[in-house]
XYZ file of C-alpha atoms in Angstrom:
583
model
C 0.000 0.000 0.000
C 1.867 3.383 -0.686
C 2.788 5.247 2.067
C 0.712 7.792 3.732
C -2.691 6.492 2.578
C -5.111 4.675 5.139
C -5.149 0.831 5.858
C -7.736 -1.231 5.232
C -8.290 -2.090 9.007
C -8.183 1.927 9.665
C -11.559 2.111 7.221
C -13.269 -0.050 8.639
C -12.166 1.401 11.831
C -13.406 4.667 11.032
C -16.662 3.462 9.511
C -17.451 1.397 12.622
C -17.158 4.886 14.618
C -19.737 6.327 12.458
C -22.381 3.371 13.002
C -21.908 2.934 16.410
C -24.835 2.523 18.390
C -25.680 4.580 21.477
C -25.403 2.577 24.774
C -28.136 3.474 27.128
C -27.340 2.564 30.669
C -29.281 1.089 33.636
C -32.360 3.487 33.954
C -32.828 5.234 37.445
C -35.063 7.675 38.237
C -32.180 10.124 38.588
C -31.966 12.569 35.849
C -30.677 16.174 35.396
C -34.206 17.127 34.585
C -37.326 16.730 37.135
C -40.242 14.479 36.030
C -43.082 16.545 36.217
C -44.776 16.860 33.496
C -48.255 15.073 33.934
C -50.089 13.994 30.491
C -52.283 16.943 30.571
C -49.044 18.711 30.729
C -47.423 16.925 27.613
C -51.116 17.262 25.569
C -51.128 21.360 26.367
C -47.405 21.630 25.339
C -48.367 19.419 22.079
C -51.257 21.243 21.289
C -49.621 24.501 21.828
C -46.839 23.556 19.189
C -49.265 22.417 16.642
C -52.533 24.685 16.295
C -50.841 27.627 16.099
C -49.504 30.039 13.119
C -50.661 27.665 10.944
C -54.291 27.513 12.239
C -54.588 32.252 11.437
C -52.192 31.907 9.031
C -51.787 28.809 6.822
C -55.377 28.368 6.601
C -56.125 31.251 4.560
C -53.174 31.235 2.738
C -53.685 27.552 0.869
C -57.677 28.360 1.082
C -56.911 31.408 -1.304
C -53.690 30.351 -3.659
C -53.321 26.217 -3.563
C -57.154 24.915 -2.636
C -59.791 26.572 -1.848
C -62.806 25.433 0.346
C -61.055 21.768 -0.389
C -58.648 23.035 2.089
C -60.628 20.889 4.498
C -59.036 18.061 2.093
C -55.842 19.138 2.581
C -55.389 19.208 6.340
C -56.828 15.831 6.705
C -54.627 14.190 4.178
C -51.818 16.077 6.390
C -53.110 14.677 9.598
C -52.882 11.178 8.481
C -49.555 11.524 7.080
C -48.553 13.083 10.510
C -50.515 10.303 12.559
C -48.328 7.874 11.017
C -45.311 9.724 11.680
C -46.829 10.437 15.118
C -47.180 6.733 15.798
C -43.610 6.091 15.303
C -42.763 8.717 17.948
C -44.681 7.661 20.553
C -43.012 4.665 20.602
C -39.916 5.802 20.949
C -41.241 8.361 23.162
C -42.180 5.360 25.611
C -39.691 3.116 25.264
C -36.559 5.271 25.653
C -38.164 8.151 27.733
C -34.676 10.680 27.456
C -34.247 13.669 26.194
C -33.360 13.942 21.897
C -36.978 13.063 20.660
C -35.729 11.836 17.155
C -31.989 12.268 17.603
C -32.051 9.784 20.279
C -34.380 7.258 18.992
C -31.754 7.205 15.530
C -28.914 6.807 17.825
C -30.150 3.491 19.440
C -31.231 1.865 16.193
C -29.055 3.307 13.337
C -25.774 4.720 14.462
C -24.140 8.115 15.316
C -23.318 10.094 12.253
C -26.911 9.074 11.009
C -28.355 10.501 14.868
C -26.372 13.373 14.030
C -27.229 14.579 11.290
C -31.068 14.398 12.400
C -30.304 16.221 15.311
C -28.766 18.581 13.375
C -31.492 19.234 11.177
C -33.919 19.448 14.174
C -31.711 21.892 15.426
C -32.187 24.206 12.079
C -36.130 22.963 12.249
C -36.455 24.317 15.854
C -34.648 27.306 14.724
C -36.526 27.913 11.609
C -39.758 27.195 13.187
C -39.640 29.678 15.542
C -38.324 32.199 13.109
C -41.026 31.799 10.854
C -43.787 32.266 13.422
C -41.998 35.265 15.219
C -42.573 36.451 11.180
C -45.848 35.172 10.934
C -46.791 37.121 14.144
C -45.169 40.380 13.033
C -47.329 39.828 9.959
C -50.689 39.398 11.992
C -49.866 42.680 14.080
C -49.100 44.481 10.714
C -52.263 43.655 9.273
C -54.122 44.442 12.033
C -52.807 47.841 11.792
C -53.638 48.044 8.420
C -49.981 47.739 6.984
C -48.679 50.380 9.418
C -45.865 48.766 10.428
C -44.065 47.444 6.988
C -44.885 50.956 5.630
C -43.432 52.920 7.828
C -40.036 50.510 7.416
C -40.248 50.006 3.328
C -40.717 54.236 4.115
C -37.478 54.219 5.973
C -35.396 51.419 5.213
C -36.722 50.934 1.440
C -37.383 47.761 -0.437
C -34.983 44.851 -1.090
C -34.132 43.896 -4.470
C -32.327 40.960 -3.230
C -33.442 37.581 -4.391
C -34.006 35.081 -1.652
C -34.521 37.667 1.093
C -37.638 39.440 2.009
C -39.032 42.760 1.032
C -37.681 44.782 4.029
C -35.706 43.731 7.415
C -38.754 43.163 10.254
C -37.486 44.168 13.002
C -40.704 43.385 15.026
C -40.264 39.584 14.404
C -36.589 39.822 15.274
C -37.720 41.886 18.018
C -40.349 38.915 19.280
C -38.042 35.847 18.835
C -35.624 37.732 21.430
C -38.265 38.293 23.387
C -39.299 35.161 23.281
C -35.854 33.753 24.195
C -35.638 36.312 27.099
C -38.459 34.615 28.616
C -37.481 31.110 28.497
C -34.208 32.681 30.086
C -36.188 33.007 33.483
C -36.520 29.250 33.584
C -38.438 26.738 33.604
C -41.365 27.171 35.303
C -42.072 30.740 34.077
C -42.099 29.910 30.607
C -44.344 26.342 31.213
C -47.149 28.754 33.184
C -46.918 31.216 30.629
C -47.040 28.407 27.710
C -49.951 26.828 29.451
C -51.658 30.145 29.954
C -51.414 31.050 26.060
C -52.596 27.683 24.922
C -56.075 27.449 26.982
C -56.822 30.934 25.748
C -56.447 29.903 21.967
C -58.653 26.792 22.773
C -61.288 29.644 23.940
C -60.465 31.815 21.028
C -60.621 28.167 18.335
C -63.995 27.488 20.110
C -65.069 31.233 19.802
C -64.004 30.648 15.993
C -66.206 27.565 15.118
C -69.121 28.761 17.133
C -69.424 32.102 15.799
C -68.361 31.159 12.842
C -71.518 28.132 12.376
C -73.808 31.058 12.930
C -72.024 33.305 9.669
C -71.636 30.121 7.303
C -73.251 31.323 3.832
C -73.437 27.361 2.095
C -73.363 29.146 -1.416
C -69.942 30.141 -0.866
C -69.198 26.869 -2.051
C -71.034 26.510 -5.115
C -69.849 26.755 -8.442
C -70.616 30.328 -9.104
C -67.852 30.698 -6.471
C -65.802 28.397 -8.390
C -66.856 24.834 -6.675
C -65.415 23.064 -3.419
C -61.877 22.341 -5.242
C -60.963 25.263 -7.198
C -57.355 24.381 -8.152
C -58.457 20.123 -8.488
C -56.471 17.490 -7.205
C -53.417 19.011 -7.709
C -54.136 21.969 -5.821
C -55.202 19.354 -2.827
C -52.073 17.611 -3.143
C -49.933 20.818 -3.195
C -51.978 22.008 -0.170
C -51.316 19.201 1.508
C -47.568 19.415 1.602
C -47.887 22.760 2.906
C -50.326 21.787 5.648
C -48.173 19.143 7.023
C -46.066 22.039 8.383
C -49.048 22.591 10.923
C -48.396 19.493 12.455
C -45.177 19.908 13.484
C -45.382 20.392 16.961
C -46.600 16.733 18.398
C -42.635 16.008 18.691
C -41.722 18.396 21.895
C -44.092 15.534 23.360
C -41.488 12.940 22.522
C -38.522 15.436 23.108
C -40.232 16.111 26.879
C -40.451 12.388 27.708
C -37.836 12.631 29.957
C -39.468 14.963 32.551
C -42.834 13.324 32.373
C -43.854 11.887 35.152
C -45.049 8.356 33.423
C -43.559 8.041 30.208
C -45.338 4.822 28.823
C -48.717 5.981 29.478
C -48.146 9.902 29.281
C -46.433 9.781 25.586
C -48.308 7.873 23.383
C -51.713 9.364 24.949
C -50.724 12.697 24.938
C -49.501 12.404 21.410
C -52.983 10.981 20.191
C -54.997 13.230 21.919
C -52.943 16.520 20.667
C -52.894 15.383 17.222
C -56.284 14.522 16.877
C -57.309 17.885 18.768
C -55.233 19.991 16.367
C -56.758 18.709 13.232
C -60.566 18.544 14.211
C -59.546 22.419 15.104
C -58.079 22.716 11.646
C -60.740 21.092 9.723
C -63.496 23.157 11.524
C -61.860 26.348 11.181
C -61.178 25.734 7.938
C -65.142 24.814 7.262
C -66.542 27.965 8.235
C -63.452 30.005 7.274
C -64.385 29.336 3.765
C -68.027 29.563 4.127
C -68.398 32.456 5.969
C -66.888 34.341 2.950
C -66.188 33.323 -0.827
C -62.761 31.782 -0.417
C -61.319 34.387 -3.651
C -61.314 36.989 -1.112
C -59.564 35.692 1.468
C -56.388 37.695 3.285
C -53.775 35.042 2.929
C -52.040 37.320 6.183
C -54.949 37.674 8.780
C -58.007 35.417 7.253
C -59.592 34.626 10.430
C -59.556 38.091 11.459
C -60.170 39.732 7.840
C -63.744 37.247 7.288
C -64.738 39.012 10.123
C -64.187 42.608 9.109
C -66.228 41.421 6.071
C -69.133 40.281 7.684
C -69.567 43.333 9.519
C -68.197 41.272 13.160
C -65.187 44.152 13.597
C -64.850 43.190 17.498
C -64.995 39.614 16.604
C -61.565 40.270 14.557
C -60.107 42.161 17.609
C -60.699 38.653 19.374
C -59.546 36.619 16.842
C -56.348 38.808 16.703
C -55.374 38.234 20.415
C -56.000 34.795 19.578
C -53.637 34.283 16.909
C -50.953 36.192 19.154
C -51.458 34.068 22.251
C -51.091 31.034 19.443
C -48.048 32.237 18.376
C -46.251 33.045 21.044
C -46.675 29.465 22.682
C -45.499 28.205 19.320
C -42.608 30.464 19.581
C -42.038 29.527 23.480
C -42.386 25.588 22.182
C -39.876 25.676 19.676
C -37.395 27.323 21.931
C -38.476 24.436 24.454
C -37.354 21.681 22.403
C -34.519 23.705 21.343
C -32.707 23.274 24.741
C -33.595 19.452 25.040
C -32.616 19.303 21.734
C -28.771 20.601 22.804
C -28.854 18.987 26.030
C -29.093 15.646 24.761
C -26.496 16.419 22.153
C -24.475 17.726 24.585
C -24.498 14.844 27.273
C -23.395 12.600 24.106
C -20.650 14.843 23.230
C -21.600 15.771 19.828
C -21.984 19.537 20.272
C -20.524 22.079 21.748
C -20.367 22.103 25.691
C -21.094 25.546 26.492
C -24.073 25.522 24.342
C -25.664 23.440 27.346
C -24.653 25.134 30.203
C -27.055 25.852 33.367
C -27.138 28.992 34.684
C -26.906 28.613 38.807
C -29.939 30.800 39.071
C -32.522 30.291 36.610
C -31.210 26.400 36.264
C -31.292 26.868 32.244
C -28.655 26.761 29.694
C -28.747 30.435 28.826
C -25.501 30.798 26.655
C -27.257 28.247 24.411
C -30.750 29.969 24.915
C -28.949 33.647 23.739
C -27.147 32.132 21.023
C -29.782 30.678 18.898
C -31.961 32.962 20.043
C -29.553 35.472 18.172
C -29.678 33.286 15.337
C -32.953 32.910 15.117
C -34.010 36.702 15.350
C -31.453 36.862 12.387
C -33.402 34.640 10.463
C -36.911 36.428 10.697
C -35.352 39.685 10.371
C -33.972 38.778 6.749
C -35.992 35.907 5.289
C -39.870 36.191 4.604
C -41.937 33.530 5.613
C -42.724 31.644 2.200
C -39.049 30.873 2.586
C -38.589 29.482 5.973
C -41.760 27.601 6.201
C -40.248 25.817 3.028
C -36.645 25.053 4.783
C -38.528 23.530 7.679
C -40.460 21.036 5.974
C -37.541 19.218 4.576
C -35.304 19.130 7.817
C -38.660 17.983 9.151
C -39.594 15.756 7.312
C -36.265 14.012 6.830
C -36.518 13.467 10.862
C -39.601 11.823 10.453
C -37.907 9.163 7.451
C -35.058 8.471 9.945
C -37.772 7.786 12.970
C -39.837 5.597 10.616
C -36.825 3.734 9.493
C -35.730 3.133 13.082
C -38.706 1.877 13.847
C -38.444 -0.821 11.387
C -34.513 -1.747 12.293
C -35.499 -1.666 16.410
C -38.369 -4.125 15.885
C -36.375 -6.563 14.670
C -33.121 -5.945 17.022
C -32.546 -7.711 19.753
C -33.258 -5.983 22.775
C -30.649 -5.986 25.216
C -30.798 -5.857 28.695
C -29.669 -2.961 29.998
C -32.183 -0.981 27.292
C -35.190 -2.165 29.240
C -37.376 0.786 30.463
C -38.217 -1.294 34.020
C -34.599 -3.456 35.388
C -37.518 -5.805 37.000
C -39.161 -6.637 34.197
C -36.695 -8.835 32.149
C -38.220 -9.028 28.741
C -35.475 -11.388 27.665
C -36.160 -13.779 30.162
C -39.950 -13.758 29.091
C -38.947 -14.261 25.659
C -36.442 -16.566 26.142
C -38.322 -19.723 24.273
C -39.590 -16.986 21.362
C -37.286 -17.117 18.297
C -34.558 -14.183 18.007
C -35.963 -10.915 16.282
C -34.310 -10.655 13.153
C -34.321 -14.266 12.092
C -37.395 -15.855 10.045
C -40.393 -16.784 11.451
C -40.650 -20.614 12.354
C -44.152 -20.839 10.522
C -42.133 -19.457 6.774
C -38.830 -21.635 7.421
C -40.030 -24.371 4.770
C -41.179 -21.932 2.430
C -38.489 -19.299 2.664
C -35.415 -21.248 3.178
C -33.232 -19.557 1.203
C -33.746 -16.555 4.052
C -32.792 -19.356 6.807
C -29.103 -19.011 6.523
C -28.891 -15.477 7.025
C -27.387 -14.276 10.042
C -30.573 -12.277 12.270
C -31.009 -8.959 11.051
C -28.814 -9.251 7.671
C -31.981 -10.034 5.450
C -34.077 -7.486 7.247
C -31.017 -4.695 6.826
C -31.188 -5.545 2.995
C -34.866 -5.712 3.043
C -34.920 -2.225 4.549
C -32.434 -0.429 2.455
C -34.316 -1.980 -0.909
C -37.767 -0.765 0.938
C -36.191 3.008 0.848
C -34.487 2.826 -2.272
C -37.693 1.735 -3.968
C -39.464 4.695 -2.288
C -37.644 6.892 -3.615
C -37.881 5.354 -6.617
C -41.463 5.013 -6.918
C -42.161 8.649 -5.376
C -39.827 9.906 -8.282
C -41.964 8.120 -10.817
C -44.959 9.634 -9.573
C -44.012 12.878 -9.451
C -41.741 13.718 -12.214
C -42.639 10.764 -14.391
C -44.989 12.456 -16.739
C -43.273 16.015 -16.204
C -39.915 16.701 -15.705
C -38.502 13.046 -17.053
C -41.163 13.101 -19.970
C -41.318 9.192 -19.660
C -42.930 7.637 -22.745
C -46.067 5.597 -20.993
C -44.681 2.579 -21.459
C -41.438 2.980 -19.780
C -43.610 5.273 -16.948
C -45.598 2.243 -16.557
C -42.787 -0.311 -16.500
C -40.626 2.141 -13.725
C -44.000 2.400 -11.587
C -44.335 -1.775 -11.809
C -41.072 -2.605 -10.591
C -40.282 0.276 -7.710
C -43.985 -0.953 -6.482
C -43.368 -4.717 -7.476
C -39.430 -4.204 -5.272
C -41.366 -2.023 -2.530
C -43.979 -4.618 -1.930
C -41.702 -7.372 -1.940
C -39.518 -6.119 0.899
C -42.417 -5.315 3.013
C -43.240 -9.056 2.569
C -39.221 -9.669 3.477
C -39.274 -7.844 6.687
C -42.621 -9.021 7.685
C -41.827 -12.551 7.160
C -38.986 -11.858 10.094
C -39.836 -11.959 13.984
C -40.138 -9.130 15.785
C -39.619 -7.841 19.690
C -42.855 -7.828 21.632
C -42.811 -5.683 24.692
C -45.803 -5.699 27.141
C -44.199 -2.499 28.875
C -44.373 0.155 25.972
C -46.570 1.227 23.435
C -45.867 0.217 20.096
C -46.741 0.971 15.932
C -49.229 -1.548 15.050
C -49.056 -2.892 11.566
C -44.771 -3.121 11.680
C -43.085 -2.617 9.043
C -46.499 -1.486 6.864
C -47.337 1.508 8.972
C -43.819 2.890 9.224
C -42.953 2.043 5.383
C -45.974 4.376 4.479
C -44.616 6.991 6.588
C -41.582 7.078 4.680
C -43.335 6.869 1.314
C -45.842 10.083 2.234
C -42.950 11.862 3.668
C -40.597 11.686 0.601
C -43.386 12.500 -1.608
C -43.969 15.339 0.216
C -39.650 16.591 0.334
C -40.280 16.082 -3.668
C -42.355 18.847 -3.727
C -39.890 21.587 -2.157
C -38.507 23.444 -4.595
C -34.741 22.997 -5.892
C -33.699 26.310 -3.690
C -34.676 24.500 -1.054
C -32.792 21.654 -1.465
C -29.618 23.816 -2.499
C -30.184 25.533 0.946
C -30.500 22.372 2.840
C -27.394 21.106 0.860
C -25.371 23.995 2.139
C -26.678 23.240 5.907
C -25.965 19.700 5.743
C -22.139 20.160 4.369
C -22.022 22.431 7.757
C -22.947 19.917 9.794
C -20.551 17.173 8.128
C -17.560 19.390 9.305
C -18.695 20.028 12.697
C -19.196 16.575 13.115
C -15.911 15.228 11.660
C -13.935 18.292 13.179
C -15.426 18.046 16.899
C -17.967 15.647 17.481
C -16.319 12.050 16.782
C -13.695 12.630 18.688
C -15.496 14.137 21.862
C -18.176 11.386 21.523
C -18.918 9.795 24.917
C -19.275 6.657 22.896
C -15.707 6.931 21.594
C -14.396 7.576 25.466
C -15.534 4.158 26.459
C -14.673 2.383 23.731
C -11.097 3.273 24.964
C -8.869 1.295 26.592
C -8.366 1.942 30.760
């Protein structure tokens, strides 16, 4: 081998510290973070992170420019591809009941660089998230004031030419994101009463909506003379949908809480169900008499709720609805910060990121070096990007975390489950499976009529199964999308591509399920393994095929980012590479 270049048994050296697995030790009650959180506690703090800007925001936007009335359509399709996603995270949420939400659950199944990079994409989504509804808000106040506020700057500052950026620096939604981080600053308990306090009003304020709302609702708004229930046709449904799975997004600070709740097993999945299925009943009603209280053409894609009001003559109704969509906000705001610092904690405690990030202040026992330095960061990225733009960048660092949860789903089922990863040291699920076959290895039943799947080694068929069921995903999502558009497939070779990445797809759900899986009687878990996942991660990567190249160029960039701080800092300071040394 010529000098100077790396050995064989270096590689593999190297590529063994990138898959390692995360060891989770004995469990004790003793954490660095109280258990407290009761599931009323976890359902208010999910809640509050879902029905939010995208309830007095996104609801009038896709109503006006990607749906119309059929954005009823659209937010239920959304809220089944979120439930499945959902599913996947209350599992994890009960069965490894830490801090990392998705980071955490892709460390124990898949490896480290792979946990990484998801937590460093939450990281941007937390970041972005809260940037875009500290714009959002600004938005809501400025219409409110009838366009006071982004006059007076355009009249001061002037208008940006600049493409990518927004029209003029808003300084109120920089303004409100460190605001926001201020108050999470006092610790914990301030900002969970104030969080709490802002999400039962906007249940009031939701309610107000509907019922007020029921009594306005004009039924020919809908007819054809307003241009029909689905305006824009299937495609417009479809394209509404990917933009109403943003509104979801919240469900996971449930997951990334589990470690301070006081009964993880129970408290997770439940509050997760209830949340999710209280957000989008609130969406789909809203979004009912949103768009039959006034024709859905004359919508205010910035302040709908408030502007159907003003247009049915209800102007102290809109003042309502206004406070409403503040309140919303700001516990959207306060959420994503939240899960920000759990988010960096976990990381932290692994020794991926940066120490000082995590931090806790003696006083207000929170990590406020890490709280004022992405709180910088975000109030630099509402006070230069408009919100088209960020709610774009986090959906695809969203919904890539969602593909890597659904795909550790699959490869945990059929791991064996060691010892020391049981949630309860008394209960010894080993020991009560000790007669059961191994998970990973083929199902007693299928041995005669699957032999050739008998000599594998447990878990080598299902970890070829797995990466053929993604790869023909992808494939078959591509088809769909760009088959009869941007690859201007002839329809024969359209319909051959869409027979075999379904034909390969379908086959390696048949692989995997042929395989035995763990059964745990202490945890929640995804019925329907490996279908429920595998649709997960077929809705979710149709939906990241939908962002727009600039996206993807700008999640390129982010992602080369992370790949240096991980190879420059984070495998060496991993706390898994400190015990695999010697001494």
């Amino acid at each position: 081998m010529a000098q100077g270049l790396p050995s064989t048994t270096s590689l593999a050296r190297f590529c063994q510290m990138m898959n390692r697995l995360k060891t989770l030790e004995e469990p004790t009650r003793e954490t660095s973070l109280q258990r407290h959180l009761t599931t009323l506690d976890l359902t208010l703090l999910g809640v509050g992170g879902m029905v939010g800007s995208g309830l007095y925001v996104l609801t009038g936007a896709v109503a006006k420019e990607l749906a119309g009335p059929a954005v009823l359509v659209s937010f239920s399709v959304a809220a089944v591809a979120s439930l499945l996603a959902a599913l996947c995270y209350a599992e994890f949420g009960s069965r490894v009941p830490r801090a990392g939400s998705a980071y955490l659950f892709t460390y124990v199944s898949m490896g480290e660089l792979w946990a990484f990079l998801v937590g460093w994409n939450v990281l941007l989504e937390y970041l972005i998230a809260g940037a875009a509804v500290a714009r959002a808000c600004s938005g809501y106040l400025d219409s409110t004031f009838s366009h006071r506020i982004s006059s007076f700057t355009e009249a001061h500052v002037g208008i940006w030419q600049v493409p990518f950026l927004a029209q003029y620096p808003d300084f109120l939604a920089a303004g409100i994101a460190l605001l926001a981080s201020a108050f999470i600053s006092c610790g914990i308990r301030v900002s969970s009463w104030l969080k709490h306090t802002f999400s039962a009003v906007n249940l009031v304020i939701i309610l107000f909506i509907i019922i007020l709302g029921c009594v306005l609702v004009r039924p020919h708004n809908w007819s054809a003379e307003e241009g029909g229930f689905a305006p824009f046709g299937i495609s417009g449904i479809m394209a509404g949908t990917a933009t109403c799975f943003c509104a979801f997004v919240g469900f996971d600070v449930i997951a990334a809480s589990s470690e301070e709740a006081q009964n993880p097993q129970q408290a997770v999945p439940m509050a997760i169900a209830i949340s999710l299925g209280m957000a989008a009943v609130s969406y789909i009603l809203v979004s009912i008499v949103l768009t039959l209280m006034v024709p859905w053409h004359s919508l205010d894609p910035d302040a709908a709720l408030t502007d159907a009001f003003y247009q049915r003559g209800y102007s102290w109704a809109g003042f309502i609805v206004a406070a409403g969509a503040i309140c919303a906000m700001t516990t959207v705001l306060l959420s994503s910060l939240f899960s920000l610092q759990h988010m960096v904690h976990a990381m932290v405690a692994d020794g991926l990121f940066f120490e000082v990030l995590a931090h806790i202040h003696s006083r207000t026992q929170v990590p406020v070096v890490g709280i004022l330095v992405f709180g910088i960061l975000m109030a630099f990225l509402a006070l230069l990007l408009d919100i088209e733009a960020l709610l774009h960048f986090h959906s695809i660092g969203v919904l890539l975390a969602y593909i890597f949860v659904a795909t550790s789903i699959i490869m945990l089922r059929f791991q064996r489950a060691p010892p020391s990863s049981s949630l309860d040291p008394a209960n010894d699920v080993g020991t009560e499976q000790a007669s059961a076959p191994e998970p990973g290895q083929l199902r007693p039943a299928l041995r005669p009529y699957l032999g050739f799947l008998g000599g594998c080694r447990p878990g080598t068929a299902v970890a070829w199964a797995l990466g053929v069921l993604v790869a023909s995903a992808i494939a078959l999502d591509c088809v769909l999308v760009f088959g009869d558009s941007a690859l201007h497939l002839p329809l024969w070779g359209y319909t051959l591509l869409l027979l075999l990445s379904s034909v390969m797809f379908l086959l390696s759900l048949l692989v995997l399920g042929a395989h035995q899986q763990q059964r745990r009687q202490d945890a929640f878990q995804v019925p329907l393994v490996p279908l429920t996942p595998a649709l997960s991660i077929l809705l979710n990567i149709v939906l990241m095929l939908h962002l727009s190249s600039l996206t993807w160029l700008r999640f390129s960039i982010w992602l080369l980012i992370g790949f240096a701080v991980y190879f420059g800092y984070s495998i060496q300071h991993s706390k898994e590479n400190q015990r695999e040394r010697p001494g």
